[in-house]
PDB file of C-alpha atoms in Angstrom:
ATOM      1  CA  UNK A   1      12.581  12.675  -1.511  1.00 91.00           C
ATOM      2  CA  UNK A   2      12.850  15.499  -4.024  1.00 93.00           C
ATOM      3  CA  UNK A   3      13.772  15.581  -7.706  1.00 94.00           C
ATOM      4  CA  UNK A   4      15.874  18.743  -7.879  1.00 95.00           C
ATOM      5  CA  UNK A   5      18.311  18.228 -10.761  1.00 96.00           C
ATOM      6  CA  UNK A   6      18.568  16.875 -14.277  1.00 97.00           C
ATOM      7  CA  UNK A   7      21.560  16.671 -16.591  1.00 98.00           C
ATOM      8  CA  UNK A   8      20.986  17.245 -20.324  1.00 98.00           C
ATOM      9  CA  UNK A   9      23.213  16.295 -23.268  1.00 98.00           C
ATOM     10  CA  UNK A  10      22.728  18.064 -26.606  1.00 98.00           C
ATOM     11  CA  UNK A  11      24.535  19.370 -29.695  1.00 98.00           C
ATOM     12  CA  UNK A  12      22.601  22.638 -29.272  1.00 98.00           C
ATOM     13  CA  UNK A  13      24.122  23.681 -25.942  1.00 97.00           C
ATOM     14  CA  UNK A  14      23.944  27.431 -26.527  1.00 97.00           C
ATOM     15  CA  UNK A  15      20.339  27.344 -27.726  1.00 97.00           C
ATOM     16  CA  UNK A  16      19.315  25.119 -24.806  1.00 98.00           C
ATOM     17  CA  UNK A  17      21.157  27.308 -22.321  1.00 98.00           C
ATOM     18  CA  UNK A  18      19.519  30.427 -23.829  1.00 97.00           C
ATOM     19  CA  UNK A  19      16.060  28.873 -23.403  1.00 97.00           C
ATOM     20  CA  UNK A  20      16.569  28.413 -19.674  1.00 97.00           C
ATOM     21  CA  UNK A  21      18.139  31.849 -19.234  1.00 97.00           C
ATOM     22  CA  UNK A  22      15.764  33.820 -21.440  1.00 95.00           C
ATOM     23  CA  UNK A  23      12.382  32.132 -21.518  1.00 92.00           C
ATOM     24  CA  UNK A  24      12.448  30.360 -18.148  1.00 95.00           C
ATOM     25  CA  UNK A  25      14.302  32.921 -16.022  1.00 95.00           C
ATOM     26  CA  UNK A  26      17.122  30.703 -14.790  1.00 97.00           C
ATOM     27  CA  UNK A  27      20.483  32.153 -13.800  1.00 96.00           C
ATOM     28  CA  UNK A  28      23.835  30.916 -15.062  1.00 97.00           C
ATOM     29  CA  UNK A  29      25.900  29.631 -12.156  1.00 97.00           C
ATOM     30  CA  UNK A  30      28.970  28.884 -14.262  1.00 97.00           C
ATOM     31  CA  UNK A  31      30.364  27.418 -17.463  1.00 98.00           C
ATOM     32  CA  UNK A  32      33.054  24.791 -16.916  1.00 98.00           C
ATOM     33  CA  UNK A  33      35.599  23.696 -19.499  1.00 98.00           C
ATOM     34  CA  UNK A  34      39.153  24.153 -20.723  1.00 97.00           C
ATOM     35  CA  UNK A  35      41.394  26.662 -22.416  1.00 97.00           C
ATOM     36  CA  UNK A  36      44.167  24.618 -23.950  1.00 95.00           C
ATOM     37  CA  UNK A  37      45.126  22.052 -21.327  1.00 94.00           C
ATOM     38  CA  UNK A  38      44.029  24.195 -18.376  1.00 96.00           C
ATOM     39  CA  UNK A  39      40.685  23.902 -16.624  1.00 97.00           C
ATOM     40  CA  UNK A  40      38.642  27.083 -16.726  1.00 97.00           C
ATOM     41  CA  UNK A  41      35.435  28.277 -15.057  1.00 97.00           C
ATOM     42  CA  UNK A  42      33.461  31.383 -15.982  1.00 97.00           C
ATOM     43  CA  UNK A  43      30.511  32.749 -14.081  1.00 93.00           C
ATOM     44  CA  UNK A  44      27.680  34.794 -15.547  1.00 92.00           C
ATOM     45  CA  UNK A  45      28.731  37.983 -17.302  1.00 91.00           C
ATOM     46  CA  UNK A  46      31.293  36.602 -19.745  1.00 95.00           C
ATOM     47  CA  UNK A  47      29.581  36.349 -23.176  1.00 95.00           C
ATOM     48  CA  UNK A  48      30.073  33.501 -25.613  1.00 96.00           C
ATOM     49  CA  UNK A  49      31.935  35.641 -28.173  1.00 95.00           C
ATOM     50  CA  UNK A  50      34.553  36.484 -25.563  1.00 97.00           C
ATOM     51  CA  UNK A  51      34.852  32.826 -24.556  1.00 97.00           C
ATOM     52  CA  UNK A  52      35.271  31.911 -28.231  1.00 97.00           C
ATOM     53  CA  UNK A  53      38.128  34.410 -28.602  1.00 96.00           C
ATOM     54  CA  UNK A  54      39.854  32.814 -25.609  1.00 96.00           C
ATOM     55  CA  UNK A  55      39.545  29.352 -27.155  1.00 97.00           C
ATOM     56  CA  UNK A  56      37.280  28.112 -24.376  1.00 98.00           C
ATOM     57  CA  UNK A  57      35.997  24.544 -24.837  1.00 98.00           C
ATOM     58  CA  UNK A  58      32.839  23.913 -22.861  1.00 98.00           C
ATOM     59  CA  UNK A  59      32.432  20.812 -20.704  1.00 97.00           C
ATOM     60  CA  UNK A  60      29.113  21.858 -19.152  1.00 97.00           C
ATOM     61  CA  UNK A  61      26.902  24.802 -18.195  1.00 98.00           C
ATOM     62  CA  UNK A  62      25.137  24.878 -14.832  1.00 98.00           C
ATOM     63  CA  UNK A  63      21.872  26.786 -14.424  1.00 98.00           C
ATOM     64  CA  UNK A  64      19.537  27.272 -11.512  1.00 96.00           C
ATOM     65  CA  UNK A  65      16.270  28.839 -10.476  1.00 96.00           C
ATOM     66  CA  UNK A  66      14.496  28.303  -7.196  1.00 94.00           C
ATOM     67  CA  UNK A  67      14.806  24.637  -6.228  1.00 94.00           C
ATOM     68  CA  UNK A  68      15.707  23.453  -9.739  1.00 96.00           C
ATOM     69  CA  UNK A  69      19.258  22.833 -10.965  1.00 97.00           C
ATOM     70  CA  UNK A  70      19.913  22.006 -14.648  1.00 98.00           C
ATOM     71  CA  UNK A  71      23.208  21.067 -16.272  1.00 98.00           C
ATOM     72  CA  UNK A  72      23.705  21.191 -20.053  1.00 98.00           C
ATOM     73  CA  UNK A  73      26.576  19.262 -21.624  1.00 98.00           C
ATOM     74  CA  UNK A  74      27.740  19.060 -25.264  1.00 98.00           C
ATOM     75  CA  UNK A  75      26.782  15.854 -27.055  1.00 96.00           C
ATOM     76  CA  UNK A  76      25.513  14.365 -30.297  1.00 93.00           C
ATOM     77  CA  UNK A  77      21.759  14.908 -30.082  1.00 96.00           C
ATOM     78  CA  UNK A  78      19.861  18.000 -31.230  1.00 96.00           C
ATOM     79  CA  UNK A  79      16.914  17.231 -28.939  1.00 97.00           C
ATOM     80  CA  UNK A  80      18.343  17.187 -25.404  1.00 98.00           C
ATOM     81  CA  UNK A  81      18.606  13.774 -23.773  1.00 97.00           C
ATOM     82  CA  UNK A  82      18.624  13.190 -20.033  1.00 96.00           C
ATOM     83  CA  UNK A  83      21.897  11.708 -18.781  1.00 95.00           C
ATOM     84  CA  UNK A  84      20.667  11.440 -15.198  1.00 96.00           C
ATOM     85  CA  UNK A  85      18.188  12.705 -12.628  1.00 96.00           C
ATOM     86  CA  UNK A  86      19.306  14.117  -9.268  1.00 95.00           C
ATOM     87  CA  UNK A  87      17.399  13.183  -6.118  1.00 95.00           C
ATOM     88  CA  UNK A  88      17.673  14.610  -2.601  1.00 94.00           C
ATOM     89  CA  UNK A  89      16.876  11.949   0.013  1.00 95.00           C
ATOM     90  CA  UNK A  90      16.751  11.753   3.758  1.00 93.00           C
ATOM     91  CA  UNK A  91      19.135   9.316   5.471  1.00 95.00           C
ATOM     92  CA  UNK A  92      16.648   6.433   5.583  1.00 95.00           C
ATOM     93  CA  UNK A  93      15.631   6.910   1.941  1.00 95.00           C
ATOM     94  CA  UNK A  94      19.284   7.049   0.855  1.00 95.00           C
ATOM     95  CA  UNK A  95      20.123   3.788   2.653  1.00 95.00           C
ATOM     96  CA  UNK A  96      16.977   2.132   1.279  1.00 96.00           C
ATOM     97  CA  UNK A  97      17.778   3.140  -2.326  1.00 96.00           C
ATOM     98  CA  UNK A  98      21.322   1.772  -2.093  1.00 95.00           C
ATOM     99  CA  UNK A  99      20.085  -1.408  -0.420  1.00 96.00           C
ATOM    100  CA  UNK A 100      17.523  -2.051  -3.167  1.00 95.00           C
ATOM    101  CA  UNK A 101      20.137  -1.296  -5.833  1.00 94.00           C
ATOM    102  CA  UNK A 102      22.647  -3.717  -4.316  1.00 93.00           C
ATOM    103  CA  UNK A 103      20.070  -6.468  -3.829  1.00 93.00           C
ATOM    104  CA  UNK A 104      19.051  -6.081  -7.489  1.00 91.00           C
ATOM    105  CA  UNK A 105      22.651  -6.189  -8.676  1.00 93.00           C
ATOM    106  CA  UNK A 106      22.508  -2.670 -10.097  1.00 92.00           C
ATOM    107  CA  UNK A 107      25.619  -0.644 -10.815  1.00 93.00           C
ATOM    108  CA  UNK A 108      26.435   1.837  -8.028  1.00 93.00           C
ATOM    109  CA  UNK A 109      29.247   4.366  -8.482  1.00 91.00           C
ATOM    110  CA  UNK A 110      30.662   6.856  -5.992  1.00 88.00           C
ATOM    111  CA  UNK A 111      32.607   9.917  -7.107  1.00 79.00           C
ATOM    112  CA  UNK A 112      35.010  11.439  -4.576  1.00 67.00           C
ATOM    113  CA  UNK A 113      32.551  10.845  -1.754  1.00 68.00           C
ATOM    114  CA  UNK A 114      30.359  13.676  -3.052  1.00 81.00           C
ATOM    115  CA  UNK A 115      28.082  11.999  -5.582  1.00 88.00           C
ATOM    116  CA  UNK A 116      26.550   8.537  -5.812  1.00 95.00           C
ATOM    117  CA  UNK A 117      25.067   7.197  -9.045  1.00 95.00           C
ATOM    118  CA  UNK A 118      22.730   4.242  -9.455  1.00 95.00           C
ATOM    119  CA  UNK A 119      22.052   2.810 -12.930  1.00 93.00           C
ATOM    120  CA  UNK A 120      18.604   1.239 -13.260  1.00 89.00           C
ATOM    121  CA  UNK A 121      17.889  -1.911 -15.254  1.00 79.00           C
ATOM    122  CA  UNK A 122      16.367   0.384 -17.884  1.00 80.00           C
ATOM    123  CA  UNK A 123      19.628   2.283 -18.408  1.00 76.00           C
ATOM    124  CA  UNK A 124      18.516   5.469 -16.656  1.00 85.00           C
ATOM    125  CA  UNK A 125      20.993   6.854 -14.120  1.00 93.00           C
ATOM    126  CA  UNK A 126      20.058   8.436 -10.811  1.00 95.00           C
ATOM    127  CA  UNK A 127      22.321  10.748  -8.819  1.00 96.00           C
ATOM    128  CA  UNK A 128      21.263  10.202  -5.213  1.00 95.00           C
ATOM    129  CA  UNK A 129      22.213  12.413  -2.270  1.00 94.00           C
ATOM    130  CA  UNK A 130      21.734  12.029   1.481  1.00 93.00           C
ATOM    131  CA  UNK A 131      21.085  15.281   3.394  1.00 90.00           C
ATOM    132  CA  UNK A 132      23.645  17.934   2.455  1.00 87.00           C
ATOM    133  CA  UNK A 133      23.800  21.611   3.436  1.00 89.00           C
ATOM    134  CA  UNK A 134      24.015  22.857  -0.151  1.00 87.00           C
ATOM    135  CA  UNK A 135      20.974  20.810  -1.180  1.00 87.00           C
ATOM    136  CA  UNK A 136      19.013  22.097   1.813  1.00 88.00           C
ATOM    137  CA  UNK A 137      19.847  25.642   0.706  1.00 87.00           C
ATOM    138  CA  UNK A 138      18.763  24.838  -2.856  1.00 87.00           C
ATOM    139  CA  UNK A 139      15.475  23.280  -1.748  1.00 85.00           C
ATOM    140  CA  UNK A 140      14.711  26.407   0.273  1.00 86.00           C
ATOM    141  CA  UNK A 141      14.121  27.939  -3.176  1.00 80.00           C
ATOM    142  CA  UNK A 142      10.938  25.887  -3.598  1.00 81.00           C
ATOM    143  CA  UNK A 143       8.958  28.965  -2.625  1.00 79.00           C
ATOM    144  CA  UNK A 144      10.366  30.618  -5.772  1.00 84.00           C
ATOM    145  CA  UNK A 145      10.244  27.688  -8.226  1.00 91.00           C
ATOM    146  CA  UNK A 146      10.021  23.906  -8.189  1.00 93.00           C
ATOM    147  CA  UNK A 147       9.799  21.212 -10.838  1.00 95.00           C
ATOM    148  CA  UNK A 148       6.195  20.037 -10.881  1.00 96.00           C
ATOM    149  CA  UNK A 149       6.312  17.807 -13.979  1.00 97.00           C
ATOM    150  CA  UNK A 150       8.994  16.252 -16.168  1.00 97.00           C
ATOM    151  CA  UNK A 151       7.971  14.537 -19.416  1.00 97.00           C
ATOM    152  CA  UNK A 152      10.462  12.350 -21.272  1.00 96.00           C
ATOM    153  CA  UNK A 153      10.262  10.332 -24.493  1.00 96.00           C
ATOM    154  CA  UNK A 154      11.705   6.813 -24.529  1.00 93.00           C
ATOM    155  CA  UNK A 155      11.668   3.704 -26.705  1.00 92.00           C
ATOM    156  CA  UNK A 156      10.164   1.603 -23.900  1.00 89.00           C
ATOM    157  CA  UNK A 157       8.382   3.812 -21.363  1.00 91.00           C
ATOM    158  CA  UNK A 158       7.104   0.944 -19.219  1.00 89.00           C
ATOM    159  CA  UNK A 159      10.602  -0.451 -18.758  1.00 89.00           C
ATOM    160  CA  UNK A 160      11.978   2.982 -17.844  1.00 90.00           C
ATOM    161  CA  UNK A 161       9.240   3.482 -15.259  1.00 91.00           C
ATOM    162  CA  UNK A 162       9.572  -0.006 -13.776  1.00 90.00           C
ATOM    163  CA  UNK A 163      13.332   0.537 -13.448  1.00 90.00           C
ATOM    164  CA  UNK A 164      12.708   3.708 -11.445  1.00 91.00           C
ATOM    165  CA  UNK A 165      10.098   2.006  -9.279  1.00 91.00           C
ATOM    166  CA  UNK A 166      12.514  -0.823  -8.509  1.00 91.00           C
ATOM    167  CA  UNK A 167      15.155   1.572  -7.188  1.00 93.00           C
ATOM    168  CA  UNK A 168      12.869   4.056  -5.451  1.00 93.00           C
ATOM    169  CA  UNK A 169      10.497   1.504  -3.961  1.00 92.00           C
ATOM    170  CA  UNK A 170       7.397   3.208  -5.290  1.00 90.00           C
ATOM    171  CA  UNK A 171       4.521   2.477  -7.672  1.00 88.00           C
ATOM    172  CA  UNK A 172       3.749   3.770 -11.161  1.00 86.00           C
ATOM    173  CA  UNK A 173       0.437   4.650 -12.748  1.00 81.00           C
ATOM    174  CA  UNK A 174       0.230   4.293 -16.537  1.00 76.00           C
ATOM    175  CA  UNK A 175       3.751   5.405 -17.411  1.00 78.00           C
ATOM    176  CA  UNK A 176       3.800   8.019 -14.660  1.00 89.00           C
ATOM    177  CA  UNK A 177       5.661   8.020 -11.387  1.00 92.00           C
ATOM    178  CA  UNK A 178       5.574  10.547  -8.565  1.00 91.00           C
ATOM    179  CA  UNK A 179       9.165  11.320  -7.583  1.00 88.00           C
ATOM    180  CA  UNK A 180       8.991  13.368  -4.411  1.00 82.00           C
ATOM    181  CA  UNK A 181       6.195  15.603  -5.656  1.00 86.00           C
ATOM    182  CA  UNK A 182       7.382  15.776  -9.272  1.00 94.00           C
ATOM    183  CA  UNK A 183       5.188  13.946 -11.774  1.00 95.00           C
ATOM    184  CA  UNK A 184       7.638  12.111 -14.041  1.00 94.00           C
ATOM    185  CA  UNK A 185       6.105  10.703 -17.221  1.00 94.00           C
ATOM    186  CA  UNK A 186       7.695   8.568 -19.921  1.00 94.00           C
ATOM    187  CA  UNK A 187       6.100   8.851 -23.352  1.00 94.00           C
ATOM    188  CA  UNK A 188       6.504   6.472 -26.317  1.00 94.00           C
ATOM    189  CA  UNK A 189       8.312   7.252 -29.572  1.00 94.00           C
ATOM    190  CA  UNK A 190      11.628   8.212 -28.054  1.00 94.00           C
ATOM    191  CA  UNK A 191      15.141   6.895 -28.656  1.00 92.00           C
ATOM    192  CA  UNK A 192      16.862   3.864 -27.215  1.00 89.00           C
ATOM    193  CA  UNK A 193      19.110   4.562 -24.247  1.00 88.00           C
ATOM    194  CA  UNK A 194      18.910   8.004 -22.725  1.00 92.00           C
ATOM    195  CA  UNK A 195      15.380   9.463 -22.921  1.00 95.00           C
ATOM    196  CA  UNK A 196      14.646  12.722 -24.713  1.00 97.00           C
ATOM    197  CA  UNK A 197      13.440  15.795 -22.869  1.00 97.00           C
ATOM    198  CA  UNK A 198       9.885  16.426 -24.047  1.00 97.00           C
ATOM    199  CA  UNK A 199       8.444  19.012 -21.636  1.00 96.00           C
ATOM    200  CA  UNK A 200       8.743  20.516 -18.179  1.00 97.00           C
ATOM    201  CA  UNK A 201       6.266  22.282 -15.926  1.00 96.00           C
ATOM    202  CA  UNK A 202       7.547  24.619 -13.219  1.00 95.00           C
ATOM    203  CA  UNK A 203       5.427  26.048 -10.422  1.00 92.00           C
TER     204      UNK A 203
END
């Protein structure tokens, strides 16, 4: 199991994107959105002022470095909130996660046979993947960078952690859970619903 992806929602998309590109050394894979009624995708090299002149409306930006993939999507919150976490699983882990989710009556959604989402009892969504070639290629980047710690703020940290444990079949220790080598911690004082991004540690 490996936590390789997280999806952020924020009203400060450009500032958040710039933080990953400038301070953290990520690369921009692409910006996805629309011009008028047509879908449009722009890779790195097309600046925001040019996109603005074209009338580009952003749906999401995708960034990557090493074995870490981050998506930033426009939303209502200045402090980025986590829409979902992305997990790479082996075949047995994938089957076990879906089995536990179904036995617990959790919501499971499949999108075009490419992505599977599980919603925990605490309202946190997980994007779970069985072995896939593109994920294997991404995880090869662990020698360059991996996500060692992810700290989130929530209104009820214990409930968020117990919801993760229920789906993943693992144990927590004082608001912390090890997700495939990534220490994931939920801190108090956050909002209801989607947790806020508080801090990351990359190694």
